[in-house]
PDB file of C-alpha atoms and ligand atoms in Angstrom:
ATOM      1  CA  UNK A   1       0.220  -0.191   0.137  1.00  0.00           C
ATOM      2  CA  UNK A   2       0.670   3.773  -0.566  1.00  0.00           C
ATOM      3  CA  UNK A   3       0.220   6.697   1.268  1.00  0.00           C
ATOM      4  CA  UNK A   4       1.745  10.347   0.942  1.00  0.00           C
ATOM      5  CA  UNK A   5       4.211  11.178   3.831  1.00  0.00           C
ATOM      6  CA  UNK A   6       6.688  14.272   4.523  1.00  0.00           C
ATOM      7  CA  UNK A   7       5.528  15.302   0.489  1.00  0.00           C
ATOM      8  CA  UNK A   8       6.944  11.929  -0.731  1.00  0.00           C
ATOM      9  CA  UNK A   9       4.821   8.226  -1.068  1.00  0.00           C
ATOM     10  CA  UNK A  10       5.917   6.155   0.839  1.00  0.00           C
ATOM     11  CA  UNK A  11       4.990   2.053   0.124  1.00  0.00           C
ATOM     12  CA  UNK A  12       4.161   0.277   3.515  1.00  0.00           C
ATOM     13  CA  UNK A  13       2.431  -2.671   4.490  1.00  0.00           C
ATOM     14  CA  UNK A  14       0.283  -3.049   8.019  1.00  0.00           C
ATOM     15  CA  UNK A  15      -1.239  -6.340   9.081  1.00  0.00           C
ATOM     16  CA  UNK A  16      -2.449  -8.029  12.426  1.00  0.00           C
ATOM     17  CA  UNK A  17      -4.070  -6.692  15.050  1.00  0.00           C
ATOM     18  CA  UNK A  18      -2.949  -5.478  18.665  1.00  0.00           C
ATOM     19  CA  UNK A  19       0.415  -3.576  19.809  1.00  0.00           C
ATOM     20  CA  UNK A  20       1.787  -1.639  16.883  1.00  0.00           C
ATOM     21  CA  UNK A  21       5.318  -2.700  16.277  1.00  0.00           C
ATOM     22  CA  UNK A  22       7.175  -1.115  13.452  1.00  0.00           C
ATOM     23  CA  UNK A  23      10.010  -2.801  11.313  1.00  0.00           C
ATOM     24  CA  UNK A  24      12.664  -0.581   9.939  1.00  0.00           C
ATOM     25  CA  UNK A  25      15.159  -2.329   7.210  1.00  0.00           C
ATOM     26  CA  UNK A  26      18.774  -2.470   6.932  1.00  0.00           C
ATOM     27  CA  UNK A  27      20.788  -0.964   4.149  1.00  0.00           C
ATOM     28  CA  UNK A  28      20.748  -1.578   1.193  1.00  0.00           C
ATOM     29  CA  UNK A  29      17.643  -4.061   1.610  1.00  0.00           C
ATOM     30  CA  UNK A  30      13.344  -2.941   1.931  1.00  0.00           C
ATOM     31  CA  UNK A  31      10.568  -4.039   3.671  1.00  0.00           C
ATOM     32  CA  UNK A  32      11.042  -7.456   1.964  1.00  0.00           C
ATOM     33  CA  UNK A  33      13.069  -8.583   4.683  1.00  0.00           C
ATOM     34  CA  UNK A  34      10.927  -8.719   6.765  1.00  0.00           C
ATOM     35  CA  UNK A  35       8.723 -11.097   5.545  1.00  0.00           C
ATOM     36  CA  UNK A  36       9.269 -14.097   7.849  1.00  0.00           C
ATOM     37  CA  UNK A  37       8.948 -11.501  11.070  1.00  0.00           C
ATOM     38  CA  UNK A  38       5.503 -10.433   9.351  1.00  0.00           C
ATOM     39  CA  UNK A  39       4.138 -13.833   8.862  1.00  0.00           C
ATOM     40  CA  UNK A  40       5.036 -15.292  12.140  1.00  0.00           C
ATOM     41  CA  UNK A  41       3.898 -12.486  14.363  1.00  0.00           C
ATOM     42  CA  UNK A  42       0.729 -11.297  12.175  1.00  0.00           C
ATOM     43  CA  UNK A  43      -1.165 -13.213  14.336  1.00  0.00           C
ATOM     44  CA  UNK A  44      -0.222 -11.734  17.898  1.00  0.00           C
ATOM     45  CA  UNK A  45       0.201  -8.123  17.102  1.00  0.00           C
ATOM     46  CA  UNK A  46       0.117  -5.732  14.489  1.00  0.00           C
ATOM     47  CA  UNK A  47       3.332  -5.716  11.913  1.00  0.00           C
ATOM     48  CA  UNK A  48       4.026  -2.283  10.047  1.00  0.00           C
ATOM     49  CA  UNK A  49       6.665  -2.090   7.773  1.00  0.00           C
ATOM     50  CA  UNK A  50       7.880   0.690   5.081  1.00  0.00           C
ATOM     51  CA  UNK A  51      10.124   1.260   2.466  1.00  0.00           C
ATOM     52  CA  UNK A  52      12.096   3.696   3.620  1.00  0.00           C
ATOM     53  CA  UNK A  53      12.254   7.125   1.628  1.00  0.00           C
ATOM     54  CA  UNK A  54      14.903   5.701  -1.699  1.00  0.00           C
ATOM     55  CA  UNK A  55      14.561   2.006  -1.224  1.00  0.00           C
ATOM     56  CA  UNK A  56      11.977  -0.714  -2.542  1.00  0.00           C
ATOM     57  CA  UNK A  57       8.961   1.045  -4.091  1.00  0.00           C
ATOM     58  CA  UNK A  58       8.747   4.179  -2.202  1.00  0.00           C
ATOM     59  CA  UNK A  59       9.840   7.571  -3.867  1.00  0.00           C
ATOM     60  CA  UNK A  60      13.221   8.476  -4.001  1.00  0.00           C
ATOM     61  CA  UNK A  61      13.753  12.138  -3.567  1.00  0.00           C
ATOM     62  CA  UNK A  62      17.594  13.892  -4.116  1.00  0.00           C
ATOM     63  CA  UNK A  63      19.070  13.001  -0.647  1.00  0.00           C
ATOM     64  CA  UNK A  64      21.255  13.073   1.587  1.00  0.00           C
ATOM     65  CA  UNK A  65      18.385  10.981   3.501  1.00  0.00           C
ATOM     66  CA  UNK A  66      19.283  11.945   7.209  1.00  0.00           C
ATOM     67  CA  UNK A  67      18.597   9.582   9.893  1.00  0.00           C
ATOM     68  CA  UNK A  68      16.286  12.054  11.399  1.00  0.00           C
ATOM     69  CA  UNK A  69      14.640  13.101   8.152  1.00  0.00           C
ATOM     70  CA  UNK A  70      13.592   9.080   7.759  1.00  0.00           C
ATOM     71  CA  UNK A  71      12.694   8.974  11.615  1.00  0.00           C
ATOM     72  CA  UNK A  72       9.882  11.847  10.725  1.00  0.00           C
ATOM     73  CA  UNK A  73       9.053   9.549   7.342  1.00  0.00           C
ATOM     74  CA  UNK A  74       8.339   7.077   9.943  1.00  0.00           C
ATOM     75  CA  UNK A  75       6.883   9.158  12.462  1.00  0.00           C
ATOM     76  CA  UNK A  76       4.332  10.381  10.125  1.00  0.00           C
ATOM     77  CA  UNK A  77       3.268   7.598   8.773  1.00  0.00           C
ATOM     78  CA  UNK A  78       2.484   6.383  12.273  1.00  0.00           C
ATOM     79  CA  UNK A  79       0.008   9.418  12.587  1.00  0.00           C
ATOM     80  CA  UNK A  80      -1.361   8.287   9.100  1.00  0.00           C
ATOM     81  CA  UNK A  81      -2.274   4.930  10.230  1.00  0.00           C
ATOM     82  CA  UNK A  82      -3.448   6.563  13.643  1.00  0.00           C
ATOM     83  CA  UNK A  83      -0.726   4.838  15.998  1.00  0.00           C
ATOM     84  CA  UNK A  84       0.506   7.214  18.754  1.00  0.00           C
ATOM     85  CA  UNK A  85       3.163   4.699  20.100  1.00  0.00           C
ATOM     86  CA  UNK A  86       4.745   1.535  18.651  1.00  0.00           C
ATOM     87  CA  UNK A  87       7.361  -0.846  19.328  1.00  0.00           C
ATOM     88  CA  UNK A  88      10.324   0.103  17.323  1.00  0.00           C
ATOM     89  CA  UNK A  89      12.350  -2.777  15.666  1.00  0.00           C
ATOM     90  CA  UNK A  90      14.937  -1.702  13.686  1.00  0.00           C
ATOM     91  CA  UNK A  91      18.118  -3.822  12.022  1.00  0.00           C
ATOM     92  CA  UNK A  92      21.275  -1.642  11.469  1.00  0.00           C
ATOM     93  CA  UNK A  93      20.598   1.025   9.369  1.00  0.00           C
ATOM     94  CA  UNK A  94      16.847   0.697  10.863  1.00  0.00           C
ATOM     95  CA  UNK A  95      17.872   0.775  14.239  1.00  0.00           C
ATOM     96  CA  UNK A  96      19.967   4.434  13.259  1.00  0.00           C
ATOM     97  CA  UNK A  97      16.317   5.108  12.505  1.00  0.00           C
ATOM     98  CA  UNK A  98      14.708   4.255  15.294  1.00  0.00           C
ATOM     99  CA  UNK A  99      17.338   5.894  17.662  1.00  0.00           C
ATOM    100  CA  UNK A 100      16.520   8.777  16.110  1.00  0.00           C
ATOM    101  CA  UNK A 101      13.058   8.670  16.127  1.00  0.00           C
ATOM    102  CA  UNK A 102      13.498   7.928  19.848  1.00  0.00           C
ATOM    103  CA  UNK A 103      15.674  11.237  20.142  1.00  0.00           C
ATOM    104  CA  UNK A 104      13.249  13.337  18.250  1.00  0.00           C
ATOM    105  CA  UNK A 105       9.945  11.967  19.226  1.00  0.00           C
ATOM    106  CA  UNK A 106      10.244   9.792  22.292  1.00  0.00           C
ATOM    107  CA  UNK A 107       6.120   9.495  23.326  1.00  0.00           C
ATOM    108  CA  UNK A 108       5.877   7.710  20.212  1.00  0.00           C
ATOM    109  CA  UNK A 109       7.986   4.716  21.455  1.00  0.00           C
ATOM    110  CA  UNK A 110       6.844   2.107  23.689  1.00  0.00           C
ATOM    111  CA  UNK A 111       9.753  -0.363  23.424  1.00  0.00           C
ATOM    112  CA  UNK A 112      12.975  -0.635  21.216  1.00  0.00           C
ATOM    113  CA  UNK A 113      14.007  -3.682  19.423  1.00  0.00           C
ATOM    114  CA  UNK A 114      17.909  -2.776  17.953  1.00  0.00           C
ATOM    115  CA  UNK A 115      19.287  -5.577  16.049  1.00  0.00           C
ATOM    116  CA  UNK A 116      22.690  -5.907  14.591  1.00  0.00           C
ATOM    117  CA  UNK A 117      23.212  -2.027  14.706  1.00  0.00           C
ATOM    118  CA  UNK A 118      25.828   0.669  16.479  1.00  0.00           C
ATOM    119  CA  UNK A 119      25.587   3.353  18.833  1.00  0.00           C
ATOM    120  CA  UNK A 120      29.085   4.755  17.333  1.00  0.00           C
ATOM    121  CA  UNK A 121      28.723   7.155  14.461  1.00  0.00           C
ATOM    122  CA  UNK A 122      31.308   6.030  11.917  1.00  0.00           C
ATOM    123  CA  UNK A 123      34.704   6.713  12.014  1.00  0.00           C
ATOM    124  CA  UNK A 124      36.641   8.834   9.515  1.00  0.00           C
ATOM    125  CA  UNK A 125      37.715   5.889   7.495  1.00  0.00           C
ATOM    126  CA  UNK A 126      34.040   4.534   8.059  1.00  0.00           C
ATOM    127  CA  UNK A 127      32.993   7.821   6.402  1.00  0.00           C
ATOM    128  CA  UNK A 128      35.136   7.869   3.707  1.00  0.00           C
ATOM    129  CA  UNK A 129      34.261   4.270   2.453  1.00  0.00           C
ATOM    130  CA  UNK A 130      31.005   5.085   2.651  1.00  0.00           C
ATOM    131  CA  UNK A 131      30.990   8.102   0.488  1.00  0.00           C
ATOM    132  CA  UNK A 132      33.322   6.100  -1.828  1.00  0.00           C
ATOM    133  CA  UNK A 133      30.651   3.429  -1.866  1.00  0.00           C
ATOM    134  CA  UNK A 134      27.536   6.029  -3.087  1.00  0.00           C
ATOM    135  CA  UNK A 135      29.888   7.518  -5.799  1.00  0.00           C
ATOM    136  CA  UNK A 136      30.538   3.763  -6.813  1.00  0.00           C
ATOM    137  CA  UNK A 137      26.582   3.074  -6.666  1.00  0.00           C
ATOM    138  CA  UNK A 138      25.811   5.839  -8.612  1.00  0.00           C
ATOM    139  CA  UNK A 139      28.394   5.623 -11.421  1.00  0.00           C
ATOM    140  CA  UNK A 140      28.079   1.815 -11.744  1.00  0.00           C
ATOM    141  CA  UNK A 141      24.835   0.875 -10.524  1.00  0.00           C
ATOM    142  CA  UNK A 142      23.711  -1.339  -7.085  1.00  0.00           C
ATOM    143  CA  UNK A 143      25.172  -4.335  -8.483  1.00  0.00           C
ATOM    144  CA  UNK A 144      28.531  -2.984  -8.188  1.00  0.00           C
ATOM    145  CA  UNK A 145      28.186  -2.634  -4.303  1.00  0.00           C
ATOM    146  CA  UNK A 146      25.812  -5.611  -3.470  1.00  0.00           C
ATOM    147  CA  UNK A 147      28.703  -8.450  -3.874  1.00  0.00           C
ATOM    148  CA  UNK A 148      30.921  -7.038  -1.773  1.00  0.00           C
ATOM    149  CA  UNK A 149      28.607  -5.824   0.957  1.00  0.00           C
ATOM    150  CA  UNK A 150      26.953  -9.504   0.874  1.00  0.00           C
ATOM    151  CA  UNK A 151      30.696 -10.959   2.349  1.00  0.00           C
ATOM    152  CA  UNK A 152      29.632  -8.156   5.566  1.00  0.00           C
ATOM    153  CA  UNK A 153      26.054  -8.469   6.057  1.00  0.00           C
ATOM    154  CA  UNK A 154      25.831 -12.389   5.483  1.00  0.00           C
ATOM    155  CA  UNK A 155      27.928 -15.174   8.006  1.00  0.00           C
ATOM    156  CA  UNK A 156      30.424 -17.033   6.401  1.00  0.00           C
ATOM    157  CA  UNK A 157      28.546 -19.727   6.932  1.00  0.00           C
ATOM    158  CA  UNK A 158      25.835 -18.702   5.248  1.00  0.00           C
ATOM    159  CA  UNK A 159      27.927 -17.523   1.874  1.00  0.00           C
ATOM    160  CA  UNK A 160      29.734 -21.146   1.824  1.00  0.00           C
ATOM    161  CA  UNK A 161      26.412 -23.022   2.207  1.00  0.00           C
ATOM    162  CA  UNK A 162      23.248 -21.425   2.072  1.00  0.00           C
ATOM    163  CA  UNK A 163      22.532 -19.746  -1.598  1.00  0.00           C
ATOM    164  CA  UNK A 164      18.474 -19.836  -1.122  1.00  0.00           C
ATOM    165  CA  UNK A 165      19.635 -17.420   1.862  1.00  0.00           C
ATOM    166  CA  UNK A 166      22.526 -15.106  -0.074  1.00  0.00           C
ATOM    167  CA  UNK A 167      20.308 -14.915  -3.262  1.00  0.00           C
ATOM    168  CA  UNK A 168      17.172 -13.458  -1.577  1.00  0.00           C
ATOM    169  CA  UNK A 169      19.562 -10.901   0.198  1.00  0.00           C
ATOM    170  CA  UNK A 170      20.885 -10.358  -2.933  1.00  0.00           C
ATOM    171  CA  UNK A 171      17.784 -10.167  -5.005  1.00  0.00           C
ATOM    172  CA  UNK A 172      16.192  -7.371  -2.258  1.00  0.00           C
ATOM    173  CA  UNK A 173      19.205  -5.568  -2.894  1.00  0.00           C
ATOM    174  CA  UNK A 174      18.855  -5.239  -6.598  1.00  0.00           C
ATOM    175  CA  UNK A 175      15.312  -3.883  -6.335  1.00  0.00           C
ATOM    176  CA  UNK A 176      16.846  -0.692  -5.088  1.00  0.00           C
ATOM    177  CA  UNK A 177      17.879   1.830  -7.279  1.00  0.00           C
ATOM    178  CA  UNK A 178      21.461   3.407  -6.950  1.00  0.00           C
ATOM    179  CA  UNK A 179      20.067   7.199  -6.248  1.00  0.00           C
ATOM    180  CA  UNK A 180      18.383   6.052  -3.131  1.00  0.00           C
ATOM    181  CA  UNK A 181      21.193   3.928  -2.050  1.00  0.00           C
ATOM    182  CA  UNK A 182      23.627   6.876  -2.130  1.00  0.00           C
ATOM    183  CA  UNK A 183      21.527   9.070  -0.318  1.00  0.00           C
ATOM    184  CA  UNK A 184      20.926   7.124   2.307  1.00  0.00           C
ATOM    185  CA  UNK A 185      24.928   5.995   2.411  1.00  0.00           C
ATOM    186  CA  UNK A 186      25.782   9.843   2.753  1.00  0.00           C
ATOM    187  CA  UNK A 187      23.022  10.105   5.366  1.00  0.00           C
ATOM    188  CA  UNK A 188      24.352   7.474   7.522  1.00  0.00           C
ATOM    189  CA  UNK A 189      27.837   8.918   7.050  1.00  0.00           C
ATOM    190  CA  UNK A 190      26.783  11.975   8.895  1.00  0.00           C
ATOM    191  CA  UNK A 191      24.772  10.286  11.678  1.00  0.00           C
ATOM    192  CA  UNK A 192      25.598  10.992  15.388  1.00  0.00           C
ATOM    193  CA  UNK A 193      26.767   9.118  18.012  1.00  0.00           C
ATOM    194  CA  UNK A 194      23.727   7.486  20.056  1.00  0.00           C
ATOM    195  CA  UNK A 195      25.904   6.058  22.752  1.00  0.00           C
ATOM    196  CA  UNK A 196      25.007   8.450  25.123  1.00  0.00           C
ATOM    197  CA  UNK A 197      21.336   8.811  24.229  1.00  0.00           C
ATOM    198  CA  UNK A 198      21.079   5.315  24.999  1.00  0.00           C
ATOM    199  CA  UNK A 199      22.388   5.244  28.158  1.00  0.00           C
ATOM    200  CA  UNK A 200      19.148   7.268  29.192  1.00  0.00           C
ATOM    201  CA  UNK A 201      16.500   5.223  27.146  1.00  0.00           C
ATOM    202  CA  UNK A 202      14.287   4.482  29.919  1.00  0.00           C
ATOM    203  CA  UNK A 203      11.666   2.207  27.512  1.00  0.00           C
ATOM    204  CA  UNK A 204      12.246  -1.754  27.634  1.00  0.00           C
ATOM    205  CA  UNK A 205      14.485  -2.329  25.236  1.00  0.00           C
ATOM    206  CA  UNK A 206      15.712  -5.509  23.301  1.00  0.00           C
ATOM    207  CA  UNK A 207      18.971  -5.986  21.641  1.00  0.00           C
ATOM    208  CA  UNK A 208      19.784  -8.847  19.324  1.00  0.00           C
ATOM    209  CA  UNK A 209      23.065  -9.170  17.179  1.00  0.00           C
ATOM    210  CA  UNK A 210      24.214 -12.458  15.397  1.00  0.00           C
ATOM    211  CA  UNK A 211      26.726 -14.256  16.424  1.00  0.00           C
ATOM    212  CA  UNK A 212      28.451 -14.399  13.463  1.00  0.00           C
ATOM    213  CA  UNK A 213      28.189 -10.540  13.192  1.00  0.00           C
ATOM    214  CA  UNK A 214      31.089  -8.937  11.013  1.00  0.00           C
ATOM    215  CA  UNK A 215      29.940  -5.209  10.895  1.00  0.00           C
ATOM    216  CA  UNK A 216      28.421  -4.994  14.179  1.00  0.00           C
ATOM    217  CA  UNK A 217      29.896  -7.613  16.711  1.00  0.00           C
ATOM    218  CA  UNK A 218      28.563  -9.198  19.707  1.00  0.00           C
ATOM    219  CA  UNK A 219      31.203  -7.763  21.615  1.00  0.00           C
ATOM    220  CA  UNK A 220      30.732  -4.165  20.325  1.00  0.00           C
ATOM    221  CA  UNK A 221      26.904  -4.722  21.012  1.00  0.00           C
ATOM    222  CA  UNK A 222      27.279  -5.856  24.385  1.00  0.00           C
ATOM    223  CA  UNK A 223      29.482  -2.284  24.914  1.00  0.00           C
ATOM    224  CA  UNK A 224      26.391   0.070  24.487  1.00  0.00           C
ATOM    225  CA  UNK A 225      23.792  -2.338  25.702  1.00  0.00           C
ATOM    226  CA  UNK A 226      24.990  -2.953  29.020  1.00  0.00           C
ATOM    227  CA  UNK A 227      24.748   0.582  29.163  1.00  0.00           C
ATOM    228  CA  UNK A 228      20.872   0.819  28.817  1.00  0.00           C
ATOM    229  CA  UNK A 229      19.331   0.610  32.384  1.00  0.00           C
ATOM    230  CA  UNK A 230      16.081  -1.358  30.800  1.00  0.00           C
ATOM    231  CA  UNK A 231      17.643  -3.711  28.359  1.00  0.00           C
ATOM    232  CA  UNK A 232      18.315  -7.408  27.775  1.00  0.00           C
ATOM    233  CA  UNK A 233      20.905  -8.843  24.878  1.00  0.00           C
ATOM    234  CA  UNK A 234      19.753 -11.507  22.876  1.00  0.00           C
ATOM    235  CA  UNK A 235      22.832 -13.477  20.548  1.00  0.00           C
ATOM    236  CA  UNK A 236      21.103 -15.169  17.660  1.00  0.00           C
ATOM    237  CA  UNK A 237      23.507 -18.149  16.851  1.00  0.00           C
ATOM    238  CA  UNK A 238      24.564 -18.557  13.659  1.00  0.00           C
ATOM    239  CA  UNK A 239      23.995 -15.217  12.172  1.00  0.00           C
ATOM    240  CA  UNK A 240      25.795 -12.567  10.577  1.00  0.00           C
ATOM    241  CA  UNK A 241      24.219  -9.335  10.334  1.00  0.00           C
ATOM    242  CA  UNK A 242      20.958  -9.762   8.911  1.00  0.00           C
ATOM    243  CA  UNK A 243      20.343 -11.711  11.571  1.00  0.00           C
ATOM    244  CA  UNK A 244      16.159 -12.157  11.161  1.00  0.00           C
ATOM    245  CA  UNK A 245      17.176 -13.642   7.241  1.00  0.00           C
ATOM    246  CA  UNK A 246      19.624 -16.239   8.576  1.00  0.00           C
ATOM    247  CA  UNK A 247      17.857 -17.117  11.417  1.00  0.00           C
ATOM    248  CA  UNK A 248      14.116 -16.377  11.517  1.00  0.00           C
ATOM    249  CA  UNK A 249      13.101 -18.382  14.097  1.00  0.00           C
ATOM    250  CA  UNK A 250      15.293 -17.609  16.509  1.00  0.00           C
ATOM    251  CA  UNK A 251      15.103 -13.915  15.914  1.00  0.00           C
ATOM    252  CA  UNK A 252      11.371 -14.473  15.850  1.00  0.00           C
ATOM    253  CA  UNK A 253      11.221 -16.222  19.369  1.00  0.00           C
ATOM    254  CA  UNK A 254      13.342 -13.381  20.641  1.00  0.00           C
ATOM    255  CA  UNK A 255      10.784 -10.922  19.242  1.00  0.00           C
ATOM    256  CA  UNK A 256       7.629 -12.120  20.440  1.00  0.00           C
ATOM    257  CA  UNK A 257       8.596 -13.377  23.695  1.00  0.00           C
ATOM    258  CA  UNK A 258       9.574  -9.417  23.961  1.00  0.00           C
ATOM    259  CA  UNK A 259       6.349  -8.106  22.415  1.00  0.00           C
ATOM    260  CA  UNK A 260       4.338 -10.532  25.142  1.00  0.00           C
ATOM    261  CA  UNK A 261       5.945  -8.079  28.186  1.00  0.00           C
ATOM    262  CA  UNK A 262       3.513  -4.901  26.620  1.00  0.00           C
ATOM    263  CA  UNK A 263      -0.273  -4.873  27.381  1.00  0.00           C
ATOM    264  CA  UNK A 264      -2.086  -5.756  24.610  1.00  0.00           C
TER     265      UNK A 264
HETATM  266  C1  LIG B 301      22.846  -1.886   7.088  1.00  0.00           C
HETATM  267  O1  LIG B 301      23.009  -3.431   7.381  1.00  0.00           O
HETATM  268  O2  LIG B 301      22.222  -1.403   7.758  1.00  0.00           O
HETATM  269  C2  LIG B 301      24.502  -1.337   6.973  1.00  0.00           C
HETATM  270  O3  LIG B 301      25.298  -2.296   7.204  1.00  0.00           O
HETATM  271  C3  LIG B 301      24.112  -0.105   7.883  1.00  0.00           C
HETATM  272  C4  LIG B 301      25.780   0.466   7.801  1.00  0.00           C
HETATM  273  O4  LIG B 301      26.134   0.507   6.962  1.00  0.00           O
HETATM  274  O5  LIG B 301      26.730   1.185   8.954  1.00  0.00           O
END
């Protein structure tokens, strides 16, 4: 379904009834990465997913896409759907957007699930690599960056033995356009450090990380999660960075247990 928010058309899905849960996708993915979660959890809660601006079937306005801008799109979508407060589930870039939404609209957030994401801003090297990748995507297409990204997004086991998982992630990434991918890279390069902000989050929080995540390692994740007063950590065994795609059952079960703690 499509609706207009902040002057652009956003593609979204809204399934199930009960407590609203908004799932915010990773880079360079789109809402299709949440298919297993929607199927498994829509019988117990209201699952809302969206293609962030620049991704999937949403509009691709000029960038950069600051995290606060994408957070404001999510907040406006909530308003459109009559959702005052939701549990936010953000994976990686989706986590940066969820953190920004909490920073700017804390009253809209009843709980936070941060999966395979990072509290820190980019290092100078990381920022430069990102800006170079944005240019590469613009000049040579999304396919020019996808294969090397998949090496980081998936566990070695998946790369070596699970062509279905590799193909699914690749197909989702290839549905995106270079302009949107580049604009999101530039926005992520400018994102603020959220370490101090997370330390004062008073909402219930679940932090998930794949045991084989190479981009946001379990060690790094534990470092900031331990400072979040009302949080718990769940390690998704045998998963890389896209832990919901690699190990959907373990991911769904941790998410369902967390959602059950909220009044319906
Ligand atoms: C993601 O999965 O969203 C990306 O790895 C985020 C990033 O590049 O920092």
